[in-house]
JSON list of C-alpha atoms in Angstrom, two decimals:
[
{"chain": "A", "resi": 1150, "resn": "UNK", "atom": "CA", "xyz": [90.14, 82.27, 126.96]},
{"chain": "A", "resi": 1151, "resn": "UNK", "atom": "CA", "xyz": [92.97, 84.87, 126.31]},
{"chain": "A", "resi": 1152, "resn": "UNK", "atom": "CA", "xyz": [94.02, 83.01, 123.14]},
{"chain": "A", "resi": 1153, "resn": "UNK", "atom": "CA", "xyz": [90.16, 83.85, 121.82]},
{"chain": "A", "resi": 1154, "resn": "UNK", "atom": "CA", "xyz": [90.20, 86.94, 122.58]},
{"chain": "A", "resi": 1155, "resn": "UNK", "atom": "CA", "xyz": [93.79, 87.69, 121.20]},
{"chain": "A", "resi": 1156, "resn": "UNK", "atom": "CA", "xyz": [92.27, 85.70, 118.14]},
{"chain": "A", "resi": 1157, "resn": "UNK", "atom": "CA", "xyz": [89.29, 87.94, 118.15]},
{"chain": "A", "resi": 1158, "resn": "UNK", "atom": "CA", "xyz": [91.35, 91.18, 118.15]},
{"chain": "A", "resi": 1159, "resn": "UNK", "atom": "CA", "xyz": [93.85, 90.23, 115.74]},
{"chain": "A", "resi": 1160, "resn": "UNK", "atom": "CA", "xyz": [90.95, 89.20, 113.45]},
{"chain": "A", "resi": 1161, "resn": "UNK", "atom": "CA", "xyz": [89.43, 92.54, 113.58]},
{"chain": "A", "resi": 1162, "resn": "UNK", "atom": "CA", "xyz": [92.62, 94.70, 113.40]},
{"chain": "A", "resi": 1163, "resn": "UNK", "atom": "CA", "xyz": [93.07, 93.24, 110.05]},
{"chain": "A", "resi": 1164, "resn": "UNK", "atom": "CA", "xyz": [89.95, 93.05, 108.86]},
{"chain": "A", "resi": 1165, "resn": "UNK", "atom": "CA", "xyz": [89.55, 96.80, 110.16]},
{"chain": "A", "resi": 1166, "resn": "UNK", "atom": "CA", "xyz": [93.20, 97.93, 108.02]},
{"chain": "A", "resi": 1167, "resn": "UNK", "atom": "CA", "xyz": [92.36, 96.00, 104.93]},
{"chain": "A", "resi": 1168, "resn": "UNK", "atom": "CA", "xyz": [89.48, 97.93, 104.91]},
{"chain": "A", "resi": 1169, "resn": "UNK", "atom": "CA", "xyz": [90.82, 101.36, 105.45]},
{"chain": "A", "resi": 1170, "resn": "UNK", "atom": "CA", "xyz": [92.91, 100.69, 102.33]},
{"chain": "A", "resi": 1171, "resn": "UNK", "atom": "CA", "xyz": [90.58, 99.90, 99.64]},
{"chain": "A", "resi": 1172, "resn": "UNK", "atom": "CA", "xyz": [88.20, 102.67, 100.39]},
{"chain": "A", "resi": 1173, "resn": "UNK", "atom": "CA", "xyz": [87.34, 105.37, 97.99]},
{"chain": "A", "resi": 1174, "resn": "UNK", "atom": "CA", "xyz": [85.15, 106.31, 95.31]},
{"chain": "A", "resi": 1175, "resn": "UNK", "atom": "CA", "xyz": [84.63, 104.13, 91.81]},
{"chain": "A", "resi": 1176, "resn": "UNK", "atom": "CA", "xyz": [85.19, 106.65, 88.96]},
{"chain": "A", "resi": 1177, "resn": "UNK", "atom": "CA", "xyz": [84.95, 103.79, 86.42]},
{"chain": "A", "resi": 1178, "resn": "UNK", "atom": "CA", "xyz": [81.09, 104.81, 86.03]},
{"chain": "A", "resi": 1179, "resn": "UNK", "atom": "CA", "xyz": [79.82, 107.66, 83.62]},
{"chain": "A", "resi": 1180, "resn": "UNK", "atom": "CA", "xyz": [78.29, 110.04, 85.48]},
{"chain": "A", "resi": 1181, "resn": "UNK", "atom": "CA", "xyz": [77.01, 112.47, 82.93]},
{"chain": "A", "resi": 1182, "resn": "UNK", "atom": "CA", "xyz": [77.93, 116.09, 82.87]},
{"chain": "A", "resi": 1183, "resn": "UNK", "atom": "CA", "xyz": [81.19, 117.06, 84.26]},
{"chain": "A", "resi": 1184, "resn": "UNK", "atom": "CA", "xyz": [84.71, 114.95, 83.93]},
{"chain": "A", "resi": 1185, "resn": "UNK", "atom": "CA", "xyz": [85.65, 112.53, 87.20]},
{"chain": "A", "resi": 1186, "resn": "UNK", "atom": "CA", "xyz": [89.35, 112.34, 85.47]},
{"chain": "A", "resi": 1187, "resn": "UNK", "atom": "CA", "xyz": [92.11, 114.08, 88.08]},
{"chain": "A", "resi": 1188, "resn": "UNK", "atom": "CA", "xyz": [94.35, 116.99, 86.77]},
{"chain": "A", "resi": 1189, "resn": "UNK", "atom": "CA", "xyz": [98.38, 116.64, 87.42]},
{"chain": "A", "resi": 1190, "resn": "UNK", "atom": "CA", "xyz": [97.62, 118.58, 90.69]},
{"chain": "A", "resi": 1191, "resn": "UNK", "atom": "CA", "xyz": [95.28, 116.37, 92.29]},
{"chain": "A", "resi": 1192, "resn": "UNK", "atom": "CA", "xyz": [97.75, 113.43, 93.40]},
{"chain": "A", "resi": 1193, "resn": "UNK", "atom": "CA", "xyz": [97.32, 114.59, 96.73]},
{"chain": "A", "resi": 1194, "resn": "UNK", "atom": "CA", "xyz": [93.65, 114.51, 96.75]},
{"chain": "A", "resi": 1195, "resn": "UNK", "atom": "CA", "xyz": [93.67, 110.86, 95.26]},
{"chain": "A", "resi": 1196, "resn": "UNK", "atom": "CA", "xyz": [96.31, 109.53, 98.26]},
{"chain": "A", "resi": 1197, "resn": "UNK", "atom": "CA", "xyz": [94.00, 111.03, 100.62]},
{"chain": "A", "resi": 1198, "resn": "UNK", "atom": "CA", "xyz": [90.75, 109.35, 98.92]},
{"chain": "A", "resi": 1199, "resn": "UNK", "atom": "CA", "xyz": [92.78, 105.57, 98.32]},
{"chain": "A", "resi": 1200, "resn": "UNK", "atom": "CA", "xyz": [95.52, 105.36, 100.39]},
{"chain": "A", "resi": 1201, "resn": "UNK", "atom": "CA", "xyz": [95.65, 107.88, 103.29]},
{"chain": "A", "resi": 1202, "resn": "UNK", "atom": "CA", "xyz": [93.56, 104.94, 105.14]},
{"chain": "A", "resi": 1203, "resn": "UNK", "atom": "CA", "xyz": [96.78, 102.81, 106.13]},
{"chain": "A", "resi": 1204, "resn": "UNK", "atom": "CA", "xyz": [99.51, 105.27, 104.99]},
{"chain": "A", "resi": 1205, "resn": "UNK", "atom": "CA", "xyz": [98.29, 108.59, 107.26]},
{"chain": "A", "resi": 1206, "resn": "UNK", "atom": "CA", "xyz": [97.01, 111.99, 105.87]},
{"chain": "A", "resi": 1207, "resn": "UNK", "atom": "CA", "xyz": [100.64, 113.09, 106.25]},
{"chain": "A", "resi": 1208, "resn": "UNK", "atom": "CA", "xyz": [102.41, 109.52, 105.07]},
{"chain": "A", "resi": 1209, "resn": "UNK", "atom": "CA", "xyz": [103.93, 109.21, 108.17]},
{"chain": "A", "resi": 1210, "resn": "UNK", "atom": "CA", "xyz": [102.23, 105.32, 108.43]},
{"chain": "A", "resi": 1211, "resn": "UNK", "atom": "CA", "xyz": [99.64, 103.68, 110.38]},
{"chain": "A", "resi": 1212, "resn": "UNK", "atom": "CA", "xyz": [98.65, 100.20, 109.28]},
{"chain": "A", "resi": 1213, "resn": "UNK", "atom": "CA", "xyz": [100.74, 101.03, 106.09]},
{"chain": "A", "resi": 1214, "resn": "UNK", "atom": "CA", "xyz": [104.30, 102.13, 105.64]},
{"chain": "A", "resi": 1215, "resn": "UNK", "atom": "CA", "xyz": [106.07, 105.17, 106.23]},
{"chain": "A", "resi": 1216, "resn": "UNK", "atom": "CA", "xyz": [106.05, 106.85, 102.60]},
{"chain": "A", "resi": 1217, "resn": "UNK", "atom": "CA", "xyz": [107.98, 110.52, 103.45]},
{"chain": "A", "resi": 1218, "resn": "UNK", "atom": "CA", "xyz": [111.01, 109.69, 101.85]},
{"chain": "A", "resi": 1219, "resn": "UNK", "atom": "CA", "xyz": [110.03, 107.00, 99.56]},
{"chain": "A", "resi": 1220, "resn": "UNK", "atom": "CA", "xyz": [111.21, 108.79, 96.49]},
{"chain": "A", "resi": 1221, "resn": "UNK", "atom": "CA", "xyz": [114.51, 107.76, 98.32]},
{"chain": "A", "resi": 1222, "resn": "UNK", "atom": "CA", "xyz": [114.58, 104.45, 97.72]},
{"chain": "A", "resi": 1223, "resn": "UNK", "atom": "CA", "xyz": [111.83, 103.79, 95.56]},
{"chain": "A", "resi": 1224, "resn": "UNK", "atom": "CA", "xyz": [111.66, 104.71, 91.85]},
{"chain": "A", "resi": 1225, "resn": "UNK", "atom": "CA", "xyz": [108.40, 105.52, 89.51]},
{"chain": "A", "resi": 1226, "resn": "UNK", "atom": "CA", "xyz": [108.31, 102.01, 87.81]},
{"chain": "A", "resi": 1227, "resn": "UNK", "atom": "CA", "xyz": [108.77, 100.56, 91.61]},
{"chain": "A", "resi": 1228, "resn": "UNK", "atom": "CA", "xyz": [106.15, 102.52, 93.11]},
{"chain": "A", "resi": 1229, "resn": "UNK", "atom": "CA", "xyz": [103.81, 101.73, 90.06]},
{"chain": "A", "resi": 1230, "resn": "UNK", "atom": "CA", "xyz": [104.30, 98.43, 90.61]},
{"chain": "A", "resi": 1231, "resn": "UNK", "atom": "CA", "xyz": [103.47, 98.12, 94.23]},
{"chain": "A", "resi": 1232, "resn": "UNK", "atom": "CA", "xyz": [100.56, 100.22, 92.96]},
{"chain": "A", "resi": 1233, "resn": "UNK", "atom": "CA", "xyz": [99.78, 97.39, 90.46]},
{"chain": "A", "resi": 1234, "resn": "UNK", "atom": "CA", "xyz": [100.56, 94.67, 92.88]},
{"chain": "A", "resi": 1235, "resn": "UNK", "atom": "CA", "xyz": [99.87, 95.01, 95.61]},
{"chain": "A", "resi": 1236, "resn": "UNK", "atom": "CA", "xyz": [102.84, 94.53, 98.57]},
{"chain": "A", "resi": 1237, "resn": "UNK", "atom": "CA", "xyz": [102.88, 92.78, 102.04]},
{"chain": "A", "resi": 1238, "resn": "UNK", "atom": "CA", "xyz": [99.53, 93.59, 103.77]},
{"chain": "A", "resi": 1239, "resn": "UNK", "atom": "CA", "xyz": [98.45, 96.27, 100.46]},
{"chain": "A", "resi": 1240, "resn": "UNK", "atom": "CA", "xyz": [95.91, 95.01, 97.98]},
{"chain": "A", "resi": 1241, "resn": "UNK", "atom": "CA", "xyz": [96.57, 95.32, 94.17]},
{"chain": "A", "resi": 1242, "resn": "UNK", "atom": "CA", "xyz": [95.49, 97.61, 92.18]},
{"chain": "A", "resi": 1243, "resn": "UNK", "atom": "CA", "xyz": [94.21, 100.08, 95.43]},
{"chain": "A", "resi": 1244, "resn": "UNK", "atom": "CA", "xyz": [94.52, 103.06, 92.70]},
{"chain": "A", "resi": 1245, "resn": "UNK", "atom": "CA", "xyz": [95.11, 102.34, 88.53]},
{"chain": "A", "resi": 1246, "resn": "UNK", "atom": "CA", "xyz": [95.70, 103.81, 85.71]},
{"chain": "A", "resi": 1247, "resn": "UNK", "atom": "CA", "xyz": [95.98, 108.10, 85.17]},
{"chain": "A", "resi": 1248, "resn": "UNK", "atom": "CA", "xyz": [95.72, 107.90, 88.73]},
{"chain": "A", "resi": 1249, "resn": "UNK", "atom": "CA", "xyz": [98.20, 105.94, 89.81]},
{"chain": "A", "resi": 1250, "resn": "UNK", "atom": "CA", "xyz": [100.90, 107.28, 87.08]},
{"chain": "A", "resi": 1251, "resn": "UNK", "atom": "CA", "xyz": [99.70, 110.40, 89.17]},
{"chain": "A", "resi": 1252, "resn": "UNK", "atom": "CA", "xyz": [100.19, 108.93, 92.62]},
{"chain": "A", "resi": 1253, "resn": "UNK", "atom": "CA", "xyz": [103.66, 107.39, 91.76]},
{"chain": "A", "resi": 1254, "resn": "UNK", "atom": "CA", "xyz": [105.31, 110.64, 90.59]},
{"chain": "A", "resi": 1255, "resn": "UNK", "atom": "CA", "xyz": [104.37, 112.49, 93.50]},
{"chain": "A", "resi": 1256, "resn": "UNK", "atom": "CA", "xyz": [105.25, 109.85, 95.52]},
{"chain": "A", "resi": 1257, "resn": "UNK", "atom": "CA", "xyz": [108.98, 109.66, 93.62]},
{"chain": "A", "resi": 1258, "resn": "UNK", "atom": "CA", "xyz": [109.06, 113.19, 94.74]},
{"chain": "A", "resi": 1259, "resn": "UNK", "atom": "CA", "xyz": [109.36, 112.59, 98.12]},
{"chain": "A", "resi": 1260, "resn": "UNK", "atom": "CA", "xyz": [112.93, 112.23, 99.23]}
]
């Protein structure tokens, strides 16, 4: 009985934190009037939308990682690749194109 219910829990965690980290909004559709596209300042707003989920409003973790110092040891390219490939328990492609390019600098910033 306590194996099924371990089962049940792990089952749920996951499903729960895979979940978390693919939410946001779908700016791929045309909206009409103003522009969806972000502005160089909005990097922040886009990590909380995508990725705050399993990485924490203040990127100290959760489900996700630790990113405060990932500038550290993480360049652009690297960071735009997990981005584009996803990484351990992260889905690809969570945040692409403008976006990301956006995401990955200010995330190389943090050291």
């Amino acid at each position: 009985m306590k194996k099924k219910l371990l089962a049940l829990l792990m089952g749920t965690s996951l499903v729960m934190g895979l979940a978390a980290c693919g939410g946001g909004n779908d700016n791929t559709k045309d909206k009409g009037g103003g522009t969806e596209t972000a502005s160089a300042g909005d990097a922040q707003k886009i990590f909380d939308q995508k990725c705050s989920g399993c990485h924490g409003g203040d990127l100290t973790g959760g489900v996700g990682p630790n990113l405060t110092k990932v500038g550290a040891t993480l360049s652009k390219d690297d960071i735009l690749n997990v981005l584009k490939n996803g990484k351990g328990q992260m889905p690809a492609n969570v945040v692409t194109g403008d976006d990301a390019e956006k995401v990955a600098d200010w995330l190389a910033a943090k050291k």
